């Protein structure tokens, strides 16, 4: 299927590795001019080279912390009028909710709620003018299903979905969509490090811990990052203009509800 995206421009935040990188690659394959981002310059440059080699796309790398005003300025300077914005970021580390002081709570909310809101505010006016915009926020299954120790991450991301419910409807008449992707367990650096931490806490080997986690998923495997990337590209397509304000769970059946 031709997604009708050739020549479009996209900013994909936090995309030097993992799920963000997969979204960048899928969009680049569709002929989208992309801006990728991460804090580690070396990793980011390697990802830029890899995506260019695989797709021949026009790729700009912006090394910056997306959560800072300077980082956001740098992203928008590289692509002032994006047709597509993929919001992604790291998440707060797992912690007992009793240990979170005000500073930690606010930092988590800035990371996973305020940052995407600020970027959306910045890109929407040009999208309205051009009568096209696709915004995808990568959040987490934890918005729907609690994950021990990730309460701050879950709360901030759920706040983002609730915040965007209104703007998604208000902007629909401009052919702008805002949707959320809620990954379950995807095989990325982040998943490997959380599995390692859980293994240590439970006195198990990492291999056993990974097997236990996989067996909890009805699909009996972790997701592959490209399964998020391809869905993201579809949500950004011309054809997906009638899908907005949705939270799409992508979890191999882990969320056990209708
Ligand atoms: N993987 C899963 O199973 C899963 C499940 C649910 C939710 N999620 C969420 O999905 C998001 C992506 O996860 P992932 O598994 O792809 O993580 P990952 O493999 O650790 O990759 C994270 C990416 O984000 C970049 N990044 C992190 N903080 C950044 C910042 N402040 N500014 C700019 N770039 C930043 C990293 O590059 P640098 O470190 O160089 O900055 C890297 O490119 C996270 O919010 C995670 O909580 C993941």
Coordinates of C-alpha atoms and ligand atoms in Angstrom, one line a residue, residues 13-20 37-41 43 64-67 88-91 111-112 138-142 153 157 182-191, ligand 1:
X13 CA 11.8 12.6 18.9
X14 CA 14.1 10.2 20.8
X15 CA 14.7 8.1 17.7
X16 CA 18.4 7.1 17.7
X17 CA 17.4 3.6 19.1
X18 CA 14.5 1.4 19.9
X19 CA 10.9 2.2 19.1
X20 CA 11.6 5.8 17.9
X37 CA 17.0 12.8 17.6
X38 CA 18.8 11.5 20.7
X39 CA 21.3 12.8 23.2
X40 CA 24.3 10.5 22.3
X41 CA 25.8 12.1 19.2
X43 CA 24.8 6.6 18.3
X64 CA 19.6 17.3 21.9
X65 CA 17.5 16.5 25.0
X66 CA 13.9 16.8 23.7
X67 CA 12.7 17.7 27.2
X88 CA 8.8 9.9 22.1
X89 CA 11.1 10.2 25.1
X90 CA 12.7 8.1 27.8
X91 CA 10.6 7.3 30.9
X111 CA 9.3 14.2 30.5
X112 CA 6.2 12.3 29.4
X138 CA 4.5 6.7 21.9
X139 CA 3.3 6.1 25.4
X140 CA 2.9 2.8 27.2
X141 CA 0.5 -0.1 27.9
X142 CA 0.9 1.1 31.5
X153 CA 5.4 7.1 33.9
X157 CA 1.3 9.4 29.9
X182 CA 0.7 1.9 23.8
X183 CA 3.5 -0.7 23.5
X184 CA 3.5 -3.8 25.7
X185 CA 6.9 -5.5 25.9
X186 CA 9.2 -4.7 22.9
X187 CA 12.7 -6.0 22.4
X188 CA 14.7 -2.8 22.9
X189 CA 17.6 -1.7 25.0
X190 CA 15.1 -0.4 27.6
X191 CA 13.3 -3.7 27.8
Ligands
LIG1 N1 10.3 -1.2 24.9 C1 9.2 -1.4 25.5 O1 8.8 -2.5 25.7 C2 8.3 -0.2 25.9 C3 7.1 -0.5 26.5 C4 6.2 0.5 26.9 C5 6.7 1.8 26.8 N2 7.9 2.1 26.2 C6 8.3 3.5 26.1 O2 8.6 3.8 24.8 C7 9.6 4.8 24.8 C8 10.8 4.3 24.0 O3 11.3 3.1 24.6 P1 12.4 2.2 23.9 O4 12.2 0.8 24.4 O5 12.5 2.5 22.5 O6 13.7 2.8 24.6 P2 15.2 2.7 24.2 O7 15.5 1.5 23.4 O8 16.0 2.9 25.5 O9 15.5 4.0 23.3 C9 15.2 5.3 23.8 C10 15.6 6.3 22.8 O10 15.2 7.6 23.2 C11 16.3 8.4 23.2 N3 16.2 9.4 24.4 C12 16.0 9.1 25.7 N4 15.9 10.2 26.4 C13 16.0 11.2 25.5 C14 15.9 12.6 25.7 N5 15.7 13.2 26.9 N6 16.1 13.4 24.6 C15 16.2 12.9 23.4 N7 16.3 11.5 23.2 C16 16.2 10.7 24.2 C17 17.5 7.5 23.4 O11 18.7 8.1 22.9 P3 19.8 8.8 24.0 O12 19.8 7.9 25.2 O13 21.1 8.8 23.3 O14 19.2 10.1 24.3 C18 17.1 6.4 22.5 O15 17.2 6.8 21.1 C19 10.0 5.0 26.3 O16 9.3 6.1 26.8 C20 9.5 3.8 27.0 O17 9.2 4.0 28.3 C21 8.7 1.1 25.8

